[in-house]
Amino acid sequence: MSAAKAGGAVRATVHGEGVDPALCQAIVERARLLGVMGWVRCDDDGMIRLHAEGDPAAIVEVLAPLEGDGREIEPERAKVEGHEQFAVRGVNAGVFVVQEHRATAHHFDLRLEVDGVMRSWAVPKGPSLDPAVKRMAIEVEDHSLEHNDFEGRHGDGGVIVWDRGTYEQGGRVPWPEAIERGHAVFVLHGEKLRGGFALQRTRGRGGGKPQWLLIKRRDDKARPGSDVAAEQPQSVLSGRTLDDIVGSA
Ligand code: MN
Protein backbone atom coordinates (compact mmCIF):
# COMPACT_ATOMS: atom_id res chain seq x y z
CA MET A 1 0.00 0.00 0.00
CA SER A 2 1.34 3.42 -0.89
CA ALA A 3 1.96 6.04 1.77
CA ALA A 4 -0.80 8.20 0.32
CA LYS A 5 -3.35 5.41 0.60
CA ALA A 6 -2.27 4.59 4.14
CA GLY A 7 -2.39 8.19 5.30
CA GLY A 8 -4.45 11.29 5.06
CA ALA A 9 -4.25 14.73 3.57
CA VAL A 10 -3.96 18.22 4.98
CA ARG A 11 -4.57 21.61 3.38
CA ALA A 12 -3.02 24.59 5.08
CA THR A 13 -2.62 28.29 4.63
CA VAL A 14 0.17 30.11 6.41
CA HIS A 15 0.50 33.84 6.79
CA GLY A 16 2.09 36.37 9.08
CA GLU A 17 5.38 38.17 9.67
CA GLY A 18 7.86 35.36 9.22
CA VAL A 19 6.78 34.01 5.84
CA ASP A 20 9.63 34.10 3.33
CA PRO A 21 10.95 32.14 0.33
CA ALA A 22 13.44 30.19 2.47
CA LEU A 23 10.55 28.78 4.47
CA CYS A 24 8.85 27.68 1.27
CA GLN A 25 12.03 25.96 0.10
CA ALA A 26 12.36 24.22 3.49
CA ILE A 27 8.87 22.76 3.12
CA VAL A 28 9.67 21.42 -0.36
CA GLU A 29 12.91 19.80 0.85
CA ARG A 30 11.27 18.17 3.87
CA ALA A 31 8.32 16.90 1.85
CA ARG A 32 10.56 15.33 -0.78
CA LEU A 33 12.86 13.83 1.85
CA LEU A 34 9.94 12.37 3.80
CA GLY A 35 8.02 11.13 0.76
CA VAL A 36 5.06 13.41 1.36
CA MET A 37 3.12 14.21 -1.84
CA GLY A 38 1.15 17.27 -2.84
CA TRP A 39 2.16 20.84 -3.57
CA VAL A 40 3.10 24.18 -2.06
CA ARG A 41 2.40 27.61 -3.46
CA CYS A 42 4.27 30.66 -2.16
CA ASP A 43 2.59 33.84 -3.29
CA ASP A 44 3.82 37.42 -3.47
CA ASP A 45 1.14 38.38 -0.96
CA GLY A 46 3.19 36.65 1.77
CA MET A 47 0.90 33.65 1.87
CA ILE A 48 1.89 30.00 1.72
CA ARG A 49 -0.74 27.50 0.64
CA LEU A 50 -0.04 23.81 0.67
CA HIS A 51 -1.57 20.40 0.18
CA ALA A 52 0.25 17.49 1.84
CA GLU A 53 -0.73 13.84 1.72
CA GLY A 54 0.80 10.60 2.91
CA ASP A 55 1.92 9.24 6.26
CA PRO A 56 0.33 11.43 9.00
CA ALA A 57 3.53 11.53 11.10
CA ALA A 58 5.51 12.66 8.05
CA ILE A 59 2.96 15.37 7.30
CA VAL A 60 3.36 16.69 10.85
CA GLU A 61 7.13 16.88 10.26
CA VAL A 62 6.65 18.74 6.98
CA LEU A 63 4.42 21.29 8.71
CA ALA A 64 6.71 21.70 11.75
CA PRO A 65 8.90 24.58 10.41
CA LEU A 66 5.75 26.60 9.82
CA GLU A 67 4.90 26.86 13.52
CA GLY A 68 5.84 29.94 15.53
CA ASP A 69 7.78 33.09 14.67
CA GLY A 70 4.65 35.21 14.34
CA ARG A 71 3.13 32.94 11.73
CA GLU A 72 -0.43 31.75 11.66
CA ILE A 73 -1.09 28.32 10.27
CA GLU A 74 -4.57 27.05 9.53
CA PRO A 75 -4.43 23.35 8.68
CA GLU A 76 -7.53 21.36 7.85
CA ARG A 77 -8.16 17.79 6.77
CA ALA A 78 -8.54 17.34 3.04
CA LYS A 79 -9.29 14.59 0.55
CA VAL A 80 -6.42 12.40 -0.63
CA GLU A 81 -6.02 13.24 -4.32
CA GLY A 82 -3.34 10.72 -5.32
CA HIS A 83 -0.46 13.08 -6.01
CA GLU A 84 2.71 11.45 -7.35
CA GLN A 85 5.08 14.34 -6.65
CA PHE A 86 5.58 17.22 -4.28
CA ALA A 87 5.29 20.15 -6.66
CA VAL A 88 5.94 23.84 -6.36
CA ARG A 89 2.95 25.67 -7.78
CA GLY A 90 2.96 29.11 -9.30
CA VAL A 91 6.36 28.83 -10.97
CA ASN A 92 6.97 29.57 -14.61
CA ALA A 93 7.51 26.39 -16.65
CA GLY A 94 8.22 28.15 -19.94
CA VAL A 95 6.40 29.86 -22.75
CA PHE A 96 3.27 28.99 -24.66
CA VAL A 97 1.94 30.23 -27.97
CA VAL A 98 -1.26 29.75 -29.96
CA GLN A 99 -0.81 30.31 -33.69
CA GLU A 100 -3.88 30.58 -35.88
CA HIS A 101 -3.03 28.76 -39.08
CA ARG A 102 -4.89 28.67 -42.35
CA ALA A 103 -3.68 25.71 -44.38
CA THR A 104 -5.71 22.96 -46.07
CA ALA A 105 -7.86 23.22 -42.98
CA HIS A 106 -8.14 26.21 -40.67
CA HIS A 107 -6.95 25.50 -37.11
CA PHE A 108 -5.14 26.89 -34.09
CA ASP A 109 -1.80 25.39 -32.99
CA LEU A 110 -1.39 25.30 -29.21
CA ARG A 111 2.28 24.93 -28.29
CA LEU A 112 3.74 24.48 -24.79
CA GLU A 113 7.48 24.63 -24.03
CA VAL A 114 8.54 21.29 -22.53
CA ASP A 115 12.20 20.31 -22.20
CA GLY A 116 13.41 22.76 -24.83
CA VAL A 117 10.85 22.08 -27.55
CA MET A 118 7.31 23.26 -28.23
CA ARG A 119 4.93 20.31 -27.76
CA SER A 120 2.10 21.01 -30.19
CA TRP A 121 -1.62 20.30 -30.68
CA ALA A 122 -3.76 21.39 -33.62
CA VAL A 123 -7.13 22.59 -32.33
CA PRO A 124 -9.59 22.95 -35.26
CA LYS A 125 -12.07 25.23 -33.44
CA GLY A 126 -9.50 26.93 -31.24
CA PRO A 127 -9.29 27.14 -27.45
CA SER A 128 -12.31 28.15 -25.38
CA LEU A 129 -12.66 29.84 -22.00
CA ASP A 130 -16.00 28.08 -21.44
CA PRO A 131 -15.49 25.03 -19.14
CA ALA A 132 -18.52 23.33 -20.71
CA VAL A 133 -16.82 23.29 -24.13
CA LYS A 134 -14.46 20.45 -25.02
CA ARG A 135 -12.31 21.24 -28.04
CA MET A 136 -10.71 18.45 -30.05
CA ALA A 137 -6.91 18.76 -30.17
CA ILE A 138 -4.77 16.59 -32.43
CA GLU A 139 -1.22 16.02 -31.26
CA VAL A 140 1.21 17.15 -33.95
CA GLU A 141 4.98 17.25 -34.27
CA ASP A 142 7.11 19.34 -31.89
CA HIS A 143 8.21 22.75 -33.11
CA SER A 144 11.29 24.79 -32.23
CA LEU A 145 11.03 27.84 -29.99
CA GLU A 146 12.23 29.97 -32.93
CA HIS A 147 8.93 29.33 -34.68
CA ASN A 148 6.91 30.95 -31.87
CA ASP A 149 7.14 34.47 -33.32
CA PHE A 150 6.35 33.44 -36.89
CA GLU A 151 3.55 35.39 -38.47
CA GLY A 152 2.87 35.91 -42.17
CA ARG A 153 2.04 34.13 -45.37
CA HIS A 154 2.79 30.42 -45.40
CA GLY A 155 2.22 28.43 -48.60
CA ASP A 156 -1.29 29.24 -49.83
CA GLY A 157 -2.33 30.23 -46.32
CA GLY A 158 -0.90 32.06 -43.38
CA VAL A 159 -0.18 32.21 -39.68
CA ILE A 160 -0.77 34.77 -36.93
CA VAL A 161 0.35 34.73 -33.32
CA TRP A 162 -3.13 34.58 -31.82
CA ASP A 163 -1.96 34.45 -28.18
CA ARG A 164 1.21 33.95 -26.20
CA GLY A 165 2.64 34.14 -22.70
CA THR A 166 4.00 31.87 -20.01
CA TYR A 167 2.50 28.83 -18.31
CA GLU A 168 2.69 26.77 -15.13
CA GLN A 169 2.62 23.00 -14.99
CA GLY A 170 0.00 21.50 -12.69
CA GLY A 171 -1.66 18.20 -11.91
CA ARG A 172 -0.80 15.22 -9.74
CA VAL A 173 1.89 13.77 -12.02
CA PRO A 174 5.23 15.41 -12.91
CA TRP A 175 5.79 16.63 -16.46
CA PRO A 176 6.57 15.45 -19.10
CA GLU A 177 5.26 12.12 -17.77
CA ALA A 178 1.83 13.73 -17.41
CA ILE A 179 1.73 14.24 -21.19
CA GLU A 180 2.95 10.71 -21.90
CA ARG A 181 0.19 9.37 -19.64
CA GLY A 182 -2.43 11.43 -21.44
CA HIS A 183 -3.58 13.93 -18.81
CA ALA A 184 -1.82 17.29 -18.54
CA VAL A 185 -3.07 20.16 -16.38
CA PHE A 186 -1.59 23.64 -16.76
CA VAL A 187 -2.21 27.32 -16.09
CA LEU A 188 -1.84 29.84 -18.92
CA HIS A 189 -0.78 33.45 -18.48
CA GLY A 190 -1.54 34.82 -21.93
CA GLU A 191 -3.25 37.93 -23.19
CA LYS A 192 -6.45 36.11 -24.16
CA LEU A 193 -6.09 32.74 -22.47
CA ARG A 194 -5.73 32.76 -18.70
CA GLY A 195 -6.27 30.29 -15.90
CA GLY A 196 -6.32 26.51 -15.69
CA PHE A 197 -6.68 24.15 -18.65
CA ALA A 198 -6.51 20.39 -19.12
CA LEU A 199 -5.47 18.29 -22.08
CA GLN A 200 -7.02 14.83 -21.90
CA ARG A 201 -6.01 12.15 -24.41
CA THR A 202 -9.02 10.28 -25.77
CA ARG A 203 -7.44 8.14 -28.45
CA GLY A 204 -3.96 6.73 -28.05
CA ARG A 205 -1.02 6.13 -30.25
CA GLY A 206 -2.43 2.92 -31.73
CA GLY A 207 -3.49 4.14 -35.16
CA GLY A 208 -3.16 7.64 -36.54
CA LYS A 209 -2.41 10.77 -34.58
CA PRO A 210 -3.27 10.87 -30.86
CA GLN A 211 -6.45 12.80 -30.20
CA TRP A 212 -7.01 14.90 -27.12
CA LEU A 213 -9.62 17.24 -25.66
CA LEU A 214 -8.66 20.74 -24.56
CA ILE A 215 -10.87 21.86 -21.68
CA LYS A 216 -10.94 25.07 -19.64
CA ARG A 217 -10.95 24.31 -15.92
CA ARG A 218 -13.47 26.01 -13.66
CA ASP A 219 -11.78 29.00 -12.04
CA ASP A 220 -12.10 32.78 -11.89
CA LYS A 221 -10.70 33.09 -15.45
CA ALA A 222 -13.45 30.92 -16.96
CA ARG A 223 -15.96 32.70 -19.22
CA PRO A 224 -19.03 30.49 -19.62
CA GLY A 225 -20.90 31.09 -22.86
CA SER A 226 -17.99 32.85 -24.57
CA ASP A 227 -16.06 31.85 -27.70
CA VAL A 228 -12.77 33.72 -27.45
CA ALA A 229 -11.45 32.39 -30.77
CA ALA A 230 -14.33 34.01 -32.64
CA GLU A 231 -14.58 37.11 -30.45
CA GLN A 232 -10.90 38.09 -30.50
CA PRO A 233 -9.46 37.28 -33.95
CA GLN A 234 -6.51 39.72 -33.88
CA SER A 235 -2.85 38.83 -33.61
CA VAL A 236 -1.35 39.75 -30.23
CA LEU A 237 1.85 40.71 -32.12
CA SER A 238 0.48 43.00 -34.82
CA GLY A 239 -3.28 43.41 -34.35
CA ARG A 240 -3.80 41.86 -37.79
CA THR A 241 -6.26 39.06 -38.50
CA LEU A 242 -5.56 36.07 -40.73
CA ASP A 243 -7.81 37.72 -43.34
CA ASP A 244 -5.55 40.78 -43.28
CA ILE A 245 -2.60 38.52 -44.09
CA VAL A 246 -3.98 36.08 -46.63
CA GLY A 247 -7.12 37.93 -47.83
CA SER A 248 -10.58 36.57 -47.18
CA ALA A 249 -11.11 33.36 -49.13
MN1 MN B 1 -0.67 24.16 -38.01
Short mmCIF file of C-alpha atoms in Angstrom, two decimals, residues 13 17 35 45 50 62 96 117 133 139 185 193 196 198 215 231 241 248:
data_model
loop_
_atom_site.label_atom_id
_atom_site.label_comp_id
_atom_site.label_asym_id
_atom_site.label_seq_id
_atom_site.Cartn_x
_atom_site.Cartn_y
_atom_site.Cartn_z
CA THR A 13 -2.62 28.29 4.63
CA GLU A 17 5.38 38.17 9.67
CA GLY A 35 8.02 11.13 0.76
CA ASP A 45 1.14 38.38 -0.96
CA LEU A 50 -0.04 23.81 0.67
CA VAL A 62 6.65 18.74 6.98
CA PHE A 96 3.27 28.99 -24.66
CA VAL A 117 10.85 22.08 -27.55
CA VAL A 133 -16.82 23.29 -24.13
CA GLU A 139 -1.22 16.02 -31.26
CA VAL A 185 -3.07 20.16 -16.38
CA LEU A 193 -6.09 32.74 -22.47
CA GLY A 196 -6.32 26.51 -15.69
CA ALA A 198 -6.51 20.39 -19.12
CA ILE A 215 -10.87 21.86 -21.68
CA GLU A 231 -14.58 37.11 -30.45
CA THR A 241 -6.26 39.06 -38.50
CA SER A 248 -10.58 36.57 -47.18
#
